[in-house]
PDB file of C-alpha atoms in Angstrom:
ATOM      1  CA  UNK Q   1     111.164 101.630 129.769  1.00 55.00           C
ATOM      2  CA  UNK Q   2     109.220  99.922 126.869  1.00 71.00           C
ATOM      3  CA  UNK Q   3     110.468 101.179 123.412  1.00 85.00           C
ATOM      4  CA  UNK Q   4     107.161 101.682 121.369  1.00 90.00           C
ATOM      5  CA  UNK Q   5     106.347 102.508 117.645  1.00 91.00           C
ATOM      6  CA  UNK Q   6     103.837 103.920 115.414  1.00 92.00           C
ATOM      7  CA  UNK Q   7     102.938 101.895 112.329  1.00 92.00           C
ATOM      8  CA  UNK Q   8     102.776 104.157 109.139  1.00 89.00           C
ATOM      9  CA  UNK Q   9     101.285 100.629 106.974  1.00 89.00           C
ATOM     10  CA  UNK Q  10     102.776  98.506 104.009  1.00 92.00           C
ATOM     11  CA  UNK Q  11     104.239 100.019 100.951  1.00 92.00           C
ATOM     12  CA  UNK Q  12     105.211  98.250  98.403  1.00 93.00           C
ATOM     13  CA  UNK Q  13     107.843  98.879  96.131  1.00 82.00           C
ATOM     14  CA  UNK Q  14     110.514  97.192  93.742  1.00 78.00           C
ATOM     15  CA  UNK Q  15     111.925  94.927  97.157  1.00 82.00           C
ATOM     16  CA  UNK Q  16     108.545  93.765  98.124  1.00 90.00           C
ATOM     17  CA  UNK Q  17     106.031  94.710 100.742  1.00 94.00           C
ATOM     18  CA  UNK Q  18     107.556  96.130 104.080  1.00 94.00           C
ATOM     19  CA  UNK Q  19     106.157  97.838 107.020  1.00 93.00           C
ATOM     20  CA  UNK Q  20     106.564 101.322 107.505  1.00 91.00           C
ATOM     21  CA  UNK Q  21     107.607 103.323 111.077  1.00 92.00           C
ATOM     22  CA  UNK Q  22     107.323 106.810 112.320  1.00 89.00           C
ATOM     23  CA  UNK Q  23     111.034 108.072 111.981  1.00 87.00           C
ATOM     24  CA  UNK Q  24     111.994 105.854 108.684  1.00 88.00           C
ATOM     25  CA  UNK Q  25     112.380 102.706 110.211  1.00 91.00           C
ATOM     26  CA  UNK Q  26     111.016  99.465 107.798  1.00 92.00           C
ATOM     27  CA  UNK Q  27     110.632  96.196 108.285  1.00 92.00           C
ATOM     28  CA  UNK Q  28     110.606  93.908 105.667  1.00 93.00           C
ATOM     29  CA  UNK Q  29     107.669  91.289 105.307  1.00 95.00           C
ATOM     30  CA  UNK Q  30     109.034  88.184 103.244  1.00 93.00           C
ATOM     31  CA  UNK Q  31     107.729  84.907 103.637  1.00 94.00           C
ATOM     32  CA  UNK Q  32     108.855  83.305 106.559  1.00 96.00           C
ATOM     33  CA  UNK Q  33     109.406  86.530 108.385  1.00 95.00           C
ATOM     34  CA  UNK Q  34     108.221  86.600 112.028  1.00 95.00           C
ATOM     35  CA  UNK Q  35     105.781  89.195 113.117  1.00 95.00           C
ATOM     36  CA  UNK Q  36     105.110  89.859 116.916  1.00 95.00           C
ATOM     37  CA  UNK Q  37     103.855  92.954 118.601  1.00 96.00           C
ATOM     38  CA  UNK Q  38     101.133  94.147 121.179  1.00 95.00           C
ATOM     39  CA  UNK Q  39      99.282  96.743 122.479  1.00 95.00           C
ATOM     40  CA  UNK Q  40     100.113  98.516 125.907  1.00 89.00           C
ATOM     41  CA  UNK Q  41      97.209  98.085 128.045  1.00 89.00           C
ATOM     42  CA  UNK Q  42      96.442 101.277 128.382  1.00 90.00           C
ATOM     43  CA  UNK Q  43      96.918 102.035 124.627  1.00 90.00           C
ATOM     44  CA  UNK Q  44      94.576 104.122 122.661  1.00 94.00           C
ATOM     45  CA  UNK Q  45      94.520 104.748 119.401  1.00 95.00           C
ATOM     46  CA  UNK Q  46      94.536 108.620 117.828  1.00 95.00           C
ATOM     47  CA  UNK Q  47      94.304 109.683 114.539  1.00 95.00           C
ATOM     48  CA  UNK Q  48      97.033 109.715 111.785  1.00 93.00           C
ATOM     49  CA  UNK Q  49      96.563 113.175 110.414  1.00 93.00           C
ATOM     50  CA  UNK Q  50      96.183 113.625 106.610  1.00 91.00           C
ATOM     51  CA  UNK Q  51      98.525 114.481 104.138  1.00 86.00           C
ATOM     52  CA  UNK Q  52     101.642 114.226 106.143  1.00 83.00           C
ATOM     53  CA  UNK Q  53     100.256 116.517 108.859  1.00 88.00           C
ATOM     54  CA  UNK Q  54      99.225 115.038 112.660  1.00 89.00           C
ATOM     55  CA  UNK Q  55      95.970 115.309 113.316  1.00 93.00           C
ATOM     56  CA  UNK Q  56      95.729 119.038 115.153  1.00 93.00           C
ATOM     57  CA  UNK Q  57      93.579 117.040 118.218  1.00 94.00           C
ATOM     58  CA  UNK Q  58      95.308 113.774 118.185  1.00 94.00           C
ATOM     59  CA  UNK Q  59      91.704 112.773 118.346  1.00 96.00           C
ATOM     60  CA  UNK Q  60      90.669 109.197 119.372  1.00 96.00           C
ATOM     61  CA  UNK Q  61      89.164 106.737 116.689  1.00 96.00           C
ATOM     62  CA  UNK Q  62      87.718 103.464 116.209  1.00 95.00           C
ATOM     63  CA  UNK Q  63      89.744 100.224 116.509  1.00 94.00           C
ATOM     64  CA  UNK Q  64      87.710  98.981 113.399  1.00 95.00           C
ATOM     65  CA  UNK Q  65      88.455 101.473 111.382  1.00 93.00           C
ATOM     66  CA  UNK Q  66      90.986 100.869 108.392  1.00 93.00           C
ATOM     67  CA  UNK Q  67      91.451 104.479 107.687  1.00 90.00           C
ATOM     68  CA  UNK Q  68      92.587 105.368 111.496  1.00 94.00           C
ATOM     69  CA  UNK Q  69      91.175 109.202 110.931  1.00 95.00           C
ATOM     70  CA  UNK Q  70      88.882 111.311 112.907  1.00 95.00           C
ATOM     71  CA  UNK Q  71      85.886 112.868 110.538  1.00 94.00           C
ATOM     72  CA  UNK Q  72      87.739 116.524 110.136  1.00 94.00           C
ATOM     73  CA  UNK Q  73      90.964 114.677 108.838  1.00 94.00           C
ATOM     74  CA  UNK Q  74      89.673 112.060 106.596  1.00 93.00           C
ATOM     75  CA  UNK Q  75      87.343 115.226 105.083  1.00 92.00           C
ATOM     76  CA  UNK Q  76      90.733 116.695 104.505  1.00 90.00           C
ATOM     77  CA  UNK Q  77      92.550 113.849 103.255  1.00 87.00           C
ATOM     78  CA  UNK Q  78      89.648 112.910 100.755  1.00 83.00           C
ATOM     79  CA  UNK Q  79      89.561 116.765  99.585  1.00 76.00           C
ATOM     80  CA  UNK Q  80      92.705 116.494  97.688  1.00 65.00           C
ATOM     81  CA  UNK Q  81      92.553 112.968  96.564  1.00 68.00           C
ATOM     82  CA  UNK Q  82      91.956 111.674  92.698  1.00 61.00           C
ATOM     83  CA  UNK Q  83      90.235 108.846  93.575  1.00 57.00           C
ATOM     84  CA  UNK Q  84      87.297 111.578  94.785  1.00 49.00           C
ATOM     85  CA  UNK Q  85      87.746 113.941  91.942  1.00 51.00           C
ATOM     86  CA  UNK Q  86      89.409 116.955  94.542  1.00 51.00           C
ATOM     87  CA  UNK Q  87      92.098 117.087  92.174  1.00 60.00           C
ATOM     88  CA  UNK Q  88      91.076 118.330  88.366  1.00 61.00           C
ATOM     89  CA  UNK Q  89      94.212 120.280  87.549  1.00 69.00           C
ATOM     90  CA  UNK Q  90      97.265 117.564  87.848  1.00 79.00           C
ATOM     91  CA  UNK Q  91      99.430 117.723  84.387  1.00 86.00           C
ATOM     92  CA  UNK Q  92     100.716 114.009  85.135  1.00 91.00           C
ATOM     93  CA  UNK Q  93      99.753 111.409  83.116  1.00 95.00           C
ATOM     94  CA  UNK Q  94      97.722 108.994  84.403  1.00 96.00           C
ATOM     95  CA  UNK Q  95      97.022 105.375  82.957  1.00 97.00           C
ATOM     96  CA  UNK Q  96      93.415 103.664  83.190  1.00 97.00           C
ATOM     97  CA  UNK Q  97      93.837  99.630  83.795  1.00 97.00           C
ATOM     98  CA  UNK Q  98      92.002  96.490  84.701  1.00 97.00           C
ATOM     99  CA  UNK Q  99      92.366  94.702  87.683  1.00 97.00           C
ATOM    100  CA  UNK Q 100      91.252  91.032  88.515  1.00 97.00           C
ATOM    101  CA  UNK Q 101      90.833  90.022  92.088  1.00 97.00           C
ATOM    102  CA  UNK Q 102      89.162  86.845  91.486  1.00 96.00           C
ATOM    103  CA  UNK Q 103      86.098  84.847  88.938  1.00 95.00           C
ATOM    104  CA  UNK Q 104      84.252  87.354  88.260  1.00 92.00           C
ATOM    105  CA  UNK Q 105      85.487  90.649  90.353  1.00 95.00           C
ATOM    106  CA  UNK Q 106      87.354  93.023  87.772  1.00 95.00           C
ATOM    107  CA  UNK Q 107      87.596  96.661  89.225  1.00 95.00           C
ATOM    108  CA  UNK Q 108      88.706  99.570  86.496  1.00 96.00           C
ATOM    109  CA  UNK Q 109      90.710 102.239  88.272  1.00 95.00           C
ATOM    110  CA  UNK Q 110      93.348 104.990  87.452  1.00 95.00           C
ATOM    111  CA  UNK Q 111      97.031 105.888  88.422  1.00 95.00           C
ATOM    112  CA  UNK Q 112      99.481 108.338  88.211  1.00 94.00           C
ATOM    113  CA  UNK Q 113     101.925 107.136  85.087  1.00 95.00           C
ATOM    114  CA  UNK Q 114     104.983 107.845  87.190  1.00 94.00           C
ATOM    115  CA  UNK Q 115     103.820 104.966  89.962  1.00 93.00           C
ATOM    116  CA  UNK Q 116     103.888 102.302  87.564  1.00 94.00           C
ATOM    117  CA  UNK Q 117     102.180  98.975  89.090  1.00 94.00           C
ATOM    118  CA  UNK Q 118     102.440 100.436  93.156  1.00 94.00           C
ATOM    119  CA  UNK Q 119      98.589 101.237  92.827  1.00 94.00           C
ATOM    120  CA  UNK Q 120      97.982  97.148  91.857  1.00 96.00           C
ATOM    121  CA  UNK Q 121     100.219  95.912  94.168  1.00 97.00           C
ATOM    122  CA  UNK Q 122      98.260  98.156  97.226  1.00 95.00           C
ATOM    123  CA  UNK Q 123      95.266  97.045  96.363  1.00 96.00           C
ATOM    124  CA  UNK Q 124      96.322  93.548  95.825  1.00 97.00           C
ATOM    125  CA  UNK Q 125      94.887  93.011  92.587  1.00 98.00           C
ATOM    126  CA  UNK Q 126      96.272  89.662  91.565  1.00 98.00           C
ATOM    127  CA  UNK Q 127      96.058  90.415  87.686  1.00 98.00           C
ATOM    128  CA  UNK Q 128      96.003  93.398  85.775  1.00 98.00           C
ATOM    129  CA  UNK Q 129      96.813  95.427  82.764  1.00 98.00           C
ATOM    130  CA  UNK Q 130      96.555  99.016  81.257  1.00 98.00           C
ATOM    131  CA  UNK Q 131      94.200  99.875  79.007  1.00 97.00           C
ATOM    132  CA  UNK Q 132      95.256 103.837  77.915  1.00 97.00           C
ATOM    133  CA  UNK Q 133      97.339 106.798  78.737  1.00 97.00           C
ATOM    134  CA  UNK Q 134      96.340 110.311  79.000  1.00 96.00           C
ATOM    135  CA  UNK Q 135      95.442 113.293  80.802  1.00 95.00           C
ATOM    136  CA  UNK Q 136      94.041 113.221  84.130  1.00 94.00           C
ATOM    137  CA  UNK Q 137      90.767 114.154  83.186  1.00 93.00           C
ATOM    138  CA  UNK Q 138      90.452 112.305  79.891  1.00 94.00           C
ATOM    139  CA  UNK Q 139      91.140 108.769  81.739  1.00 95.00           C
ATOM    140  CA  UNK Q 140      88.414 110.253  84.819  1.00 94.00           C
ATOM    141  CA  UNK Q 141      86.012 110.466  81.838  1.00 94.00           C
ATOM    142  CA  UNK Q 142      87.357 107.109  80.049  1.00 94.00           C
ATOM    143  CA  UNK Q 143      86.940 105.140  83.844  1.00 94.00           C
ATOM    144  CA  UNK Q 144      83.327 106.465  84.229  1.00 94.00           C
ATOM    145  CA  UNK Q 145      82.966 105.446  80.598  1.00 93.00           C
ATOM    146  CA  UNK Q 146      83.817 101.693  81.249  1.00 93.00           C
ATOM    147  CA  UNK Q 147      81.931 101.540  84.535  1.00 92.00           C
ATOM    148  CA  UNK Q 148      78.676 102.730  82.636  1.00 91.00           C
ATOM    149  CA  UNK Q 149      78.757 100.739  79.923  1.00 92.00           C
ATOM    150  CA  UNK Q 150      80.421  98.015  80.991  1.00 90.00           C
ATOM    151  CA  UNK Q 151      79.452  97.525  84.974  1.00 90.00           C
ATOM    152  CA  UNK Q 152      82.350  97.361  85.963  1.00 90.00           C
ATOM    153  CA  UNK Q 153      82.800  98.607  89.436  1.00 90.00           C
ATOM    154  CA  UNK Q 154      85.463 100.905  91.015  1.00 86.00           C
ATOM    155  CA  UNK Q 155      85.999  98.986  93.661  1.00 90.00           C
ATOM    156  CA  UNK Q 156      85.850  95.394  95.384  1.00 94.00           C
ATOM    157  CA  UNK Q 157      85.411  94.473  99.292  1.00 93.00           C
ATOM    158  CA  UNK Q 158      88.756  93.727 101.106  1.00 93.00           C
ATOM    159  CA  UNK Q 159      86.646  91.003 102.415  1.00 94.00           C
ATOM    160  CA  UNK Q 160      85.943  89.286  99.125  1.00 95.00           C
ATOM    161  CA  UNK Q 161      89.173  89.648  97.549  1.00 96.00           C
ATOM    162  CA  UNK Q 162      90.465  87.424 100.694  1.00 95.00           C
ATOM    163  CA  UNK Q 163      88.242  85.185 100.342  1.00 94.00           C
ATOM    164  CA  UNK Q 164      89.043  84.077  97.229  1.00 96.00           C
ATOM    165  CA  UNK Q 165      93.308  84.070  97.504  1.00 96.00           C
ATOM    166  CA  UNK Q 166      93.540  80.645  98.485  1.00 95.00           C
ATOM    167  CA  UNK Q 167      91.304  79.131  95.534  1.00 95.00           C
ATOM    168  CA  UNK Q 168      92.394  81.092  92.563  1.00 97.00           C
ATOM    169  CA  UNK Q 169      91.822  79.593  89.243  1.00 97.00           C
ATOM    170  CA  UNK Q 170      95.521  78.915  86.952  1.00 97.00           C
ATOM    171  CA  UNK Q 171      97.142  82.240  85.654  1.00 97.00           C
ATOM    172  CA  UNK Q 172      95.875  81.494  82.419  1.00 97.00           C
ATOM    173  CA  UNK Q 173      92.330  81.710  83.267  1.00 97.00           C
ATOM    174  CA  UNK Q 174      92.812  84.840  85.443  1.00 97.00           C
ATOM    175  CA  UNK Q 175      94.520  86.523  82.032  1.00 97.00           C
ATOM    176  CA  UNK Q 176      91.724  85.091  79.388  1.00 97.00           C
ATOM    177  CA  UNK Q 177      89.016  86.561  81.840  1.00 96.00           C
ATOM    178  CA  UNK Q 178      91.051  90.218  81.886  1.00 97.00           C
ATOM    179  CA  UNK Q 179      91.751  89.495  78.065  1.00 97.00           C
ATOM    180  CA  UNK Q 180      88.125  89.592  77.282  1.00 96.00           C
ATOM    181  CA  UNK Q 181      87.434  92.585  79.217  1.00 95.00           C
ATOM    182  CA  UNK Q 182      90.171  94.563  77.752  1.00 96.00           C
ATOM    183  CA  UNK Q 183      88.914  93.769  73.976  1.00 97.00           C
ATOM    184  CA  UNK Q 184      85.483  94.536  75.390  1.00 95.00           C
ATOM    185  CA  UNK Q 185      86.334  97.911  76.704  1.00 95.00           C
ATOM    186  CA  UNK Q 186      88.652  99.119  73.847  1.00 95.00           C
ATOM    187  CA  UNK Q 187      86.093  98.147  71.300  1.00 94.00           C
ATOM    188  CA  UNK Q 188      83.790 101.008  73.339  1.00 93.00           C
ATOM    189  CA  UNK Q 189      82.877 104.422  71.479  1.00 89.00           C
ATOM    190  CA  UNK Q 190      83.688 107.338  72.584  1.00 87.00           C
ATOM    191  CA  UNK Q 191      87.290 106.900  74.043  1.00 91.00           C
ATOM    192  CA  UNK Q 192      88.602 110.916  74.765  1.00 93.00           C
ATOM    193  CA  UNK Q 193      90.720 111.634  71.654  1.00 92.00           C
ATOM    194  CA  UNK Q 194      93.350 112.636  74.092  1.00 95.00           C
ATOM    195  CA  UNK Q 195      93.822 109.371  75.585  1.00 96.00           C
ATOM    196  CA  UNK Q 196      96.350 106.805  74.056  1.00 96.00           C
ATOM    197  CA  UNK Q 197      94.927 103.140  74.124  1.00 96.00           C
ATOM    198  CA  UNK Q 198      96.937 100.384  75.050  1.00 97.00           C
ATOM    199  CA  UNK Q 199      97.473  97.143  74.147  1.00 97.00           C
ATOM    200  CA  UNK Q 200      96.571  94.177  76.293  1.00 98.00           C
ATOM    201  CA  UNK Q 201      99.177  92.389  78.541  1.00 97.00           C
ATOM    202  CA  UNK Q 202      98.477  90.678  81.450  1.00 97.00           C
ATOM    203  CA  UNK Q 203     100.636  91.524  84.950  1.00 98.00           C
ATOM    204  CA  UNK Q 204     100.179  88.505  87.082  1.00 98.00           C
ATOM    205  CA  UNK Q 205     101.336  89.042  90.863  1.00 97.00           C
ATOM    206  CA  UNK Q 206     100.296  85.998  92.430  1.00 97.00           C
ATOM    207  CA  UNK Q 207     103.899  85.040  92.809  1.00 96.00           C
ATOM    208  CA  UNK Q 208     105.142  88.428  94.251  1.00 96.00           C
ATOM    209  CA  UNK Q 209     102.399  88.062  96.855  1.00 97.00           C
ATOM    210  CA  UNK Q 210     103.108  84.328  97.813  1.00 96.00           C
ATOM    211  CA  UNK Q 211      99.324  82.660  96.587  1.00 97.00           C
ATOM    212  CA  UNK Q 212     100.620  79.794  95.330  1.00 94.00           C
ATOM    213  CA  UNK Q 213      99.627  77.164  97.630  1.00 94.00           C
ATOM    214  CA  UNK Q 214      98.514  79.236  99.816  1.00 97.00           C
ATOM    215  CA  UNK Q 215      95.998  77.574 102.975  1.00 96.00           C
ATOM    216  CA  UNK Q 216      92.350  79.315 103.567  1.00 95.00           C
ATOM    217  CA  UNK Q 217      92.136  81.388 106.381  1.00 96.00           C
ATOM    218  CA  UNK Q 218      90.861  80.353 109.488  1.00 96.00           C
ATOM    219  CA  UNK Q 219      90.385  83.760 110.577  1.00 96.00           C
ATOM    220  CA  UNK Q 220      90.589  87.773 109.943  1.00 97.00           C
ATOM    221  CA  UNK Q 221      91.493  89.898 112.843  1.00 98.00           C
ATOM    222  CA  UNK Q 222      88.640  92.643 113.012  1.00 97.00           C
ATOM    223  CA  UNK Q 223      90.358  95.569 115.248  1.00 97.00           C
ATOM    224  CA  UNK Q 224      93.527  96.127 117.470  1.00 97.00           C
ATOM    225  CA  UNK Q 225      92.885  96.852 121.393  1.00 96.00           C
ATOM    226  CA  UNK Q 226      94.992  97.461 124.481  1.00 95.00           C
ATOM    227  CA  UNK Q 227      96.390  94.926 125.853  1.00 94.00           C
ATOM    228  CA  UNK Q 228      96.052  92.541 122.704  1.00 96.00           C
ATOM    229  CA  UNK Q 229      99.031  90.221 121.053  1.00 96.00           C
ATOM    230  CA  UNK Q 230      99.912  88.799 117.780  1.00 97.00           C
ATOM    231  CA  UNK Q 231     102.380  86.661 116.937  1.00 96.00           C
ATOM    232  CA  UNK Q 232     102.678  84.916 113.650  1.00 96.00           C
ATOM    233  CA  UNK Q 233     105.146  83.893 110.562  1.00 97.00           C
ATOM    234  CA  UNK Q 234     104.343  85.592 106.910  1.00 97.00           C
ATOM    235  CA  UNK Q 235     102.651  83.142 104.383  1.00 98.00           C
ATOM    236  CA  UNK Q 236     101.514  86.018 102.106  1.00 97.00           C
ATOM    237  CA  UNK Q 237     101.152  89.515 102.111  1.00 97.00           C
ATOM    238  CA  UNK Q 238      98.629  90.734  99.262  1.00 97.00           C
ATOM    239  CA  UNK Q 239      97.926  94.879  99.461  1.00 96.00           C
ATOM    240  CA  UNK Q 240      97.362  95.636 102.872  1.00 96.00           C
ATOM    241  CA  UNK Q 241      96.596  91.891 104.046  1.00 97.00           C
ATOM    242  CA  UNK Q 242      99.670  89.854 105.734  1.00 97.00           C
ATOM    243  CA  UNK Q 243      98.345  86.305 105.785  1.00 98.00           C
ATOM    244  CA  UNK Q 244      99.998  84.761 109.126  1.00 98.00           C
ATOM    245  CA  UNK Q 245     100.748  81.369 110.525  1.00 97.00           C
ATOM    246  CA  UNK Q 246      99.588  81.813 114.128  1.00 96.00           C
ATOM    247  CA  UNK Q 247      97.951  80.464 116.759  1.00 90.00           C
ATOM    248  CA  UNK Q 248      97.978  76.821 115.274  1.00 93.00           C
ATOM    249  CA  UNK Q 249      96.341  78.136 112.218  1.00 96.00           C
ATOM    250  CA  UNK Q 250      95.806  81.042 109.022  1.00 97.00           C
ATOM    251  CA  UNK Q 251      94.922  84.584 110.071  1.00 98.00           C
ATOM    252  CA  UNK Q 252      94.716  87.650 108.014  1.00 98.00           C
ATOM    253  CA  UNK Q 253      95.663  90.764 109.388  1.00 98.00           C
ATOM    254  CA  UNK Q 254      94.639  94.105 107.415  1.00 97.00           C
ATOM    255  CA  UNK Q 255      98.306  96.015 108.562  1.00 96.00           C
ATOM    256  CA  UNK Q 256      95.903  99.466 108.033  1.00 96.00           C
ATOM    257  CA  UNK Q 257      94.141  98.775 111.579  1.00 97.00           C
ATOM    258  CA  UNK Q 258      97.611  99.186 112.956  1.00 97.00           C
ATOM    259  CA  UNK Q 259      97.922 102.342 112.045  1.00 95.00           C
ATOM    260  CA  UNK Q 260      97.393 105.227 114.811  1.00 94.00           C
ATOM    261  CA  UNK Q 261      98.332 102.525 117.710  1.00 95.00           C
ATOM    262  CA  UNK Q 262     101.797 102.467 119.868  1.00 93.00           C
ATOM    263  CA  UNK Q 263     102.849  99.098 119.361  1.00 95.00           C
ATOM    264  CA  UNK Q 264     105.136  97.183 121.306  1.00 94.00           C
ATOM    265  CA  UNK Q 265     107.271  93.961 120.335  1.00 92.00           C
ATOM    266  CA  UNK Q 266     106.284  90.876 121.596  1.00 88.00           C
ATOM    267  CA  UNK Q 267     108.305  88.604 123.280  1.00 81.00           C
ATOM    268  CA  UNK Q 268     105.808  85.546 123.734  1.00 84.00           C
ATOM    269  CA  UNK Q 269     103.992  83.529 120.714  1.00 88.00           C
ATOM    270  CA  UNK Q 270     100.378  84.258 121.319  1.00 91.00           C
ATOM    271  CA  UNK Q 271      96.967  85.227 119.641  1.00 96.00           C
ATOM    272  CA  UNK Q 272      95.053  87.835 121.449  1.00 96.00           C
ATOM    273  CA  UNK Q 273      93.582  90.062 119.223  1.00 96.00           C
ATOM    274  CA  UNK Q 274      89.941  90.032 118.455  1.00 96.00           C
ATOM    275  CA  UNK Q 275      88.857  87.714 115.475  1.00 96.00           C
ATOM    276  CA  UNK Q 276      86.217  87.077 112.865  1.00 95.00           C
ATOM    277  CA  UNK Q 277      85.071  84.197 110.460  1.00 95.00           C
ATOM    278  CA  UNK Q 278      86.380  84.728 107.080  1.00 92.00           C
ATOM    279  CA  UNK Q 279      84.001  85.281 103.951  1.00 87.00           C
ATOM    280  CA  UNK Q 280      82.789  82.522 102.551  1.00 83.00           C
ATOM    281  CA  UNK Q 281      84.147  81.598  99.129  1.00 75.00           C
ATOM    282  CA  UNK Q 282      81.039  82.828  96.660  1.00 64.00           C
ATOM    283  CA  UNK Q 283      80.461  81.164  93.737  1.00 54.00           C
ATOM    284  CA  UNK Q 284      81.752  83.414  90.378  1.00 50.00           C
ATOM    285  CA  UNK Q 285      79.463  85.664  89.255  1.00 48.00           C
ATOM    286  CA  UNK Q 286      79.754  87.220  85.429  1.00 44.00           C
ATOM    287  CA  UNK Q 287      79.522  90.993  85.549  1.00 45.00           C
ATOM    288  CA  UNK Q 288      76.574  91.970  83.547  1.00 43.00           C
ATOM    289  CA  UNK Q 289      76.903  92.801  79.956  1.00 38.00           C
ATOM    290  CA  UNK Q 290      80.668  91.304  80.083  1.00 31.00           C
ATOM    291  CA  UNK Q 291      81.486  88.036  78.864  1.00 26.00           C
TER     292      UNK Q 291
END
């Protein structure tokens, strides 16, 4: 009998990225490790629940989809999560940084104190730092604050920040671009009195990730589906993203749209799995009223 498993996705912690299993199982995802799996061909993928709970329906949903929930447990899932404002009562402190993904994409963001850089290091943010410490609501107000009068967004496209890993400007540029945005922000009024700011110092991650010399993509897989394969050696892995040598080239495979399939290992080196062109490398752009 084929032995399957369900992919829970990366975490990352002080080891490194690895690859999460239903049960506990991990598998860790240094450079140079081999990955190889496939989809039975009469797989189909169900949703992942929310909040540690299986999804009441096991409902079917979308290869394409990174979030691998059906509409009634991604409503729930979102419900309770900062990022959405569900949650206004938390007594953690939470921290308010900068993150640099590439020329001219800096994202402002928040995260529970007690987490330390695991929020950066899932998003794959390649440079960072904090900017202030307070109460939940005070760095919610400070965020919206910076992305008003700053533009600065709250997010960036999975599909630009890869596009960009392979051509990344030296650390010290990456840090002088942050640098500037940090003195910009803290030199804002109105800063909650309730929030501590913080001083400026730059978190580089391009080496934990493995960007240093790393190849352009050739490729990005765009969905799982029964009866596909992938086989491939670990170049990088950057958030969610494992950057693969396979098939006689670079493919990027976001680990989230193997969530909510029963995968199988693979015995054979092979590229099945559906594909798309990579984004094309845009030229920098300087976020308005910035630098």
């Amino acid at each position: 009998m084929t032995q399957m498993w369900r992919c829970t996705g990366v975490r990352w912690g002080e080891g490194g990225p690895v690859l999460g299993w239903e049960g506990g199982r991990r598998s860790g995802l240094e450079r140079g490790k081999r990955v190889a799996f496939g989809v039975l061909a009469e797989g189909v993928r169900t949703c992942v629940g929310a909040r540690g709970h299986g999804c009441p329906v096991r409902a079917e949903v979308p290869g394409r989809s990174t979030g691998a929930r059906c509409e009634e447990c991604a409503r729930l899932d979102r419900a309770h999560s900062v990022a959405a404002d569900g949650v206004a009562d938390d007594p953690r402190p939470y921290r308010v940084y900068l993150a640099w993904f590439g020329p001219g994409m800096v994202k402002v963001g928040i995260t529970a104190a007690e987490r330390g850089s695991a929020r950066l290091l899932e998003q794959g943010a390649v440079c960072f730092s904090w900017l202030g410490r307070g109460p939940l609501m005070a760095a919610r107000r400070t965020e919206e604050l910076l992305r008003a009068a700053l533009r600065v967004p709250d997010r960036i496209p999975y599909a630009d920040k890869r596009a960009v890993r392979a051509v990344l400007p030296p650390a010290e540029e990456r840090a002088a671009e942050t640098a500037q945005l940090h003195a910009r922000a803290l030199a804002l009024a109105n800063w909650p009195e309730s929030l501590e700011r913080l001083p400026f110092r730059a978190v580089d991650h391009a080496g934990v990730f493995g960007l240093d010399g790393l190849p352009g993509a050739d490729g990005v897989v765009s969905e799982l589906a029964a009866g596909c394969a992938l086989s491939g050696t670990v170049l990088a892995a950057a958030g969610p993203d494992l950057h693969l040598a396979a098939g006689g080239g670079v493919l990027v495979l976001d680990t989230r749209l193997m969530t909510g399939w029963e995968l199988t290992a693979a015995d054979r080196d092979e590229v099945t799995v559906p594909l798309r062109k990579p984004r094309a490398v845009r030229a920098a752009q300087t976020q308005d009223g910035l630098f």
